[in-house]
Amino acid sequence: MNTQSLAASLFQQLQQGQGLQQVSQQLGLDSAQTSQAVGSALPLLLGAMGQNASEPQGAQSLLNALQRDHSGGGGGFDLGGILGAVMGGGGSGATDGAGILGHVFGGQQPQAAAALGQKTGLDSGTSGKLLAILAPIVMSFLAQRFAQQGNASELSSALGQEAQSGGGLGSLLGGVLDQDGDGQFGASDLMKLGAGLLKR
């Protein structure tokens, strides 16, 4: 594993391909807006997944989901294919952005979209759409990195670093994920948040 964060590595891949351009067309944003919004959304998504995976049970459930739905037959990370399926409304579990967000954020999905909107200047509808587009891409990217090894603790460790760094979204992430309002993200929040994910 290189020292570059997962968010930075994935952002780089989106920049190198046509990814950011396709996302900007889908959302009706210019390339600068899209770049800034994606740069903020990826750490938020990965950080939230890091919170989900901070407990062994959550990490194993996430790894199971990656192996089952997102490994793509071990053919590597096909960004173009994933984007095409997501934007074309393919409808499979692997490209169901809203479904993935439901597992990641639980009932806090609207707050996550609103918080991202505040940071990026987008309306919450657009930022919610962006999160739904990016969620399957993030899952496929993680599957490419971790599904083959099948090591839940490595996945948990890598995502934990994302949750800590948060790309400047640390307090925002904490506010979104603090489901019981006690000012900190703890086990009770994890159980509320991860109920859908952990049952899978």
Short mmCIF file of C-alpha atoms in Angstrom, two decimals:
data_model
loop_
_atom_site.label_atom_id
_atom_site.label_comp_id
_atom_site.label_asym_id
_atom_site.label_seq_id
_atom_site.Cartn_x
_atom_site.Cartn_y
_atom_site.Cartn_z
CA MET A 1 0.00 0.00 0.00
CA ASN A 2 1.47 3.35 -0.95
CA THR A 3 1.36 6.34 1.36
CA GLN A 4 -1.07 8.28 -0.81
CA SER A 5 -4.52 8.39 0.76
CA LEU A 6 -7.28 6.32 -0.81
CA ALA A 7 -9.25 9.50 -1.57
CA ALA A 8 -6.27 11.12 -3.33
CA SER A 9 -5.52 7.96 -5.28
CA LEU A 10 -9.10 7.58 -6.49
CA PHE A 11 -9.36 11.29 -7.31
CA GLN A 12 -6.24 10.95 -9.43
CA GLN A 13 -7.78 8.06 -11.36
CA LEU A 14 -10.94 10.09 -11.97
CA GLN A 15 -8.80 12.96 -13.27
CA GLN A 16 -6.76 10.74 -15.59
CA GLY A 17 -9.77 9.20 -17.27
CA GLN A 18 -12.95 10.89 -18.42
CA GLY A 19 -14.46 10.44 -14.97
CA LEU A 20 -14.65 14.04 -13.80
CA GLN A 21 -15.86 15.16 -17.20
CA GLN A 22 -18.69 12.59 -17.17
CA VAL A 23 -19.68 13.55 -13.65
CA SER A 24 -19.71 17.27 -14.53
CA GLN A 25 -21.94 16.59 -17.55
CA GLN A 26 -24.29 14.49 -15.45
CA LEU A 27 -24.63 17.18 -12.77
CA GLY A 28 -24.52 20.19 -15.09
CA LEU A 29 -21.48 21.71 -13.37
CA ASP A 30 -18.31 23.17 -14.83
CA SER A 31 -15.10 21.23 -14.48
CA ALA A 32 -13.72 23.43 -11.65
CA GLN A 33 -16.90 23.00 -9.57
CA THR A 34 -16.91 19.26 -10.22
CA SER A 35 -13.27 18.89 -9.29
CA GLN A 36 -13.77 20.73 -6.00
CA ALA A 37 -16.98 18.86 -5.18
CA VAL A 38 -15.53 15.41 -5.93
CA GLY A 39 -12.41 16.33 -3.97
CA SER A 40 -14.60 17.00 -0.94
CA ALA A 41 -17.06 14.14 -1.44
CA LEU A 42 -14.49 11.32 -1.67
CA PRO A 43 -12.96 11.93 1.81
CA LEU A 44 -16.49 12.23 3.25
CA LEU A 45 -17.55 8.87 1.76
CA LEU A 46 -14.33 7.07 2.62
CA GLY A 47 -14.27 8.59 6.10
CA ALA A 48 -17.84 7.44 6.76
CA MET A 49 -16.93 3.95 5.55
CA GLY A 50 -13.93 4.14 7.88
CA GLN A 51 -16.25 4.77 10.80
CA ASN A 52 -18.39 1.80 9.73
CA ALA A 53 -15.29 -0.39 9.46
CA SER A 54 -13.74 0.73 12.76
CA GLU A 55 -15.25 -2.30 14.52
CA PRO A 56 -14.18 -5.80 13.33
CA GLN A 57 -17.79 -6.78 12.63
CA GLY A 58 -18.32 -3.69 10.48
CA ALA A 59 -15.05 -4.20 8.60
CA GLN A 60 -15.90 -7.82 7.84
CA SER A 61 -19.40 -6.90 6.65
CA LEU A 62 -17.98 -4.23 4.37
CA LEU A 63 -15.39 -6.66 3.01
CA ASN A 64 -18.12 -9.26 2.39
CA ALA A 65 -20.13 -6.67 0.44
CA LEU A 66 -17.06 -5.71 -1.62
CA GLN A 67 -16.31 -9.34 -2.46
CA ARG A 68 -19.92 -10.20 -3.24
CA ASP A 69 -21.11 -7.18 -5.20
CA HIS A 70 -18.15 -5.09 -6.33
CA SER A 71 -15.16 -7.24 -7.21
CA GLY A 72 -16.19 -7.45 -10.88
CA GLY A 73 -14.71 -10.89 -11.39
CA GLY A 74 -11.24 -9.70 -10.42
CA GLY A 75 -10.83 -7.76 -13.64
CA GLY A 76 -9.45 -4.66 -12.00
CA PHE A 77 -10.97 -1.23 -11.58
CA ASP A 78 -13.02 -0.43 -14.70
CA LEU A 79 -13.88 3.22 -14.05
CA GLY A 80 -15.52 3.78 -17.44
CA GLY A 81 -17.71 0.72 -17.06
CA ILE A 82 -18.81 1.65 -13.56
CA LEU A 83 -19.61 5.24 -14.54
CA GLY A 84 -21.56 4.03 -17.55
CA ALA A 85 -23.59 1.62 -15.43
CA VAL A 86 -24.23 4.16 -12.67
CA MET A 87 -25.30 6.94 -15.04
CA GLY A 88 -27.19 4.58 -17.31
CA GLY A 89 -29.26 3.37 -14.37
CA GLY A 90 -28.13 -0.25 -14.71
CA GLY A 91 -30.00 -1.09 -11.54
CA SER A 92 -27.75 -3.78 -10.08
CA GLY A 93 -26.78 -3.72 -6.40
CA ALA A 94 -23.22 -2.86 -7.35
CA THR A 95 -24.30 0.38 -9.02
CA ASP A 96 -27.15 1.35 -6.69
CA GLY A 97 -25.64 4.54 -5.29
CA ALA A 98 -28.64 5.39 -3.11
CA GLY A 99 -28.65 1.91 -1.61
CA ILE A 100 -24.94 2.09 -0.81
CA LEU A 101 -25.37 5.53 0.76
CA GLY A 102 -28.18 4.13 2.90
CA HIS A 103 -25.75 1.59 4.33
CA VAL A 104 -22.93 4.09 4.76
CA PHE A 105 -24.84 7.01 6.31
CA GLY A 106 -27.97 5.31 7.61
CA GLY A 107 -30.70 7.89 8.18
CA GLN A 108 -28.12 10.68 8.03
CA GLN A 109 -27.95 10.71 4.23
CA PRO A 110 -29.76 14.08 3.86
CA GLN A 111 -27.46 15.63 6.48
CA ALA A 112 -24.41 14.28 4.63
CA ALA A 113 -25.63 15.81 1.37
CA ALA A 114 -26.43 19.11 3.08
CA ALA A 115 -23.05 19.21 4.82
CA LEU A 116 -21.25 18.52 1.56
CA GLY A 117 -23.36 21.22 -0.08
CA GLN A 118 -22.32 23.74 2.57
CA LYS A 119 -18.67 22.95 1.97
CA THR A 120 -18.86 23.02 -1.83
CA GLY A 121 -21.56 25.61 -2.49
CA LEU A 122 -23.79 23.08 -4.26
CA ASP A 123 -27.45 22.67 -3.38
CA SER A 124 -28.13 19.55 -1.33
CA GLY A 125 -29.98 17.90 -4.24
CA THR A 126 -26.90 18.15 -6.46
CA SER A 127 -24.50 17.11 -3.70
CA GLY A 128 -26.77 14.14 -2.91
CA LYS A 129 -26.68 13.12 -6.57
CA LEU A 130 -22.90 13.43 -6.56
CA LEU A 131 -22.62 11.16 -3.52
CA ALA A 132 -24.90 8.60 -5.20
CA ILE A 133 -22.71 8.65 -8.35
CA LEU A 134 -19.49 8.31 -6.36
CA ALA A 135 -20.61 5.63 -3.89
CA PRO A 136 -20.46 2.67 -6.35
CA ILE A 137 -17.15 3.99 -7.73
CA VAL A 138 -15.68 4.09 -4.22
CA MET A 139 -16.93 0.56 -3.50
CA SER A 140 -15.45 -0.82 -6.72
CA PHE A 141 -12.18 0.98 -6.03
CA LEU A 142 -12.03 -0.53 -2.53
CA ALA A 143 -12.89 -3.96 -3.94
CA GLN A 144 -9.99 -3.72 -6.36
CA ARG A 145 -7.67 -2.81 -3.49
CA PHE A 146 -8.88 -5.17 -0.78
CA ALA A 147 -11.32 -7.86 -1.98
CA GLN A 148 -8.65 -10.16 -3.38
CA GLN A 149 -6.58 -10.27 -0.18
CA GLY A 150 -9.70 -10.74 1.91
CA ASN A 151 -8.09 -8.96 4.85
CA ALA A 152 -10.69 -7.09 6.88
CA SER A 153 -8.16 -5.60 9.31
CA GLU A 154 -6.15 -4.08 6.45
CA LEU A 155 -9.34 -2.59 5.02
CA SER A 156 -10.28 -1.24 8.45
CA SER A 157 -6.83 0.26 8.95
CA ALA A 158 -6.74 2.00 5.54
CA LEU A 159 -10.25 3.40 5.96
CA GLY A 160 -9.48 4.43 9.53
CA GLN A 161 -6.74 6.70 8.22
CA GLU A 162 -9.28 8.27 5.85
CA ALA A 163 -11.69 8.82 8.74
CA GLN A 164 -8.98 10.56 10.76
CA SER A 165 -7.68 12.76 7.97
CA GLY A 166 -11.13 13.50 6.56
CA GLY A 167 -9.71 15.94 4.01
CA GLY A 168 -10.72 18.89 6.19
CA LEU A 169 -14.10 17.28 6.73
CA GLY A 170 -13.36 15.87 10.17
CA SER A 171 -15.83 17.97 12.15
CA LEU A 172 -18.37 17.83 9.34
CA LEU A 173 -18.07 14.05 9.25
CA GLY A 174 -18.39 13.84 13.02
CA GLY A 175 -21.53 15.95 12.95
CA VAL A 176 -23.12 13.85 10.24
CA LEU A 177 -22.25 10.56 11.91
CA ASP A 178 -23.01 11.50 15.51
CA GLN A 179 -26.45 9.91 15.47
CA ASP A 180 -27.27 10.19 19.16
CA GLY A 181 -26.22 13.84 19.43
CA ASP A 182 -23.70 13.34 22.22
CA GLY A 183 -20.95 15.15 20.34
CA GLN A 184 -18.90 12.09 19.57
CA PHE A 185 -19.13 9.14 17.27
CA GLY A 186 -19.27 6.00 19.38
CA ALA A 187 -20.56 2.45 19.50
CA SER A 188 -24.21 3.47 19.81
CA ASP A 189 -23.88 5.59 16.67
CA LEU A 190 -22.20 2.70 14.88
CA MET A 191 -25.08 0.38 15.71
CA LYS A 192 -27.62 2.90 14.43
CA LEU A 193 -25.56 3.76 11.39
CA GLY A 194 -24.38 0.29 10.51
CA ALA A 195 -27.61 -1.60 11.14
CA GLY A 196 -28.23 -2.06 7.40
CA LEU A 197 -24.61 -2.75 6.52
CA LEU A 198 -23.95 -5.13 9.40
CA LYS A 199 -26.95 -7.29 8.60
CA ARG A 200 -25.69 -7.96 5.09
#
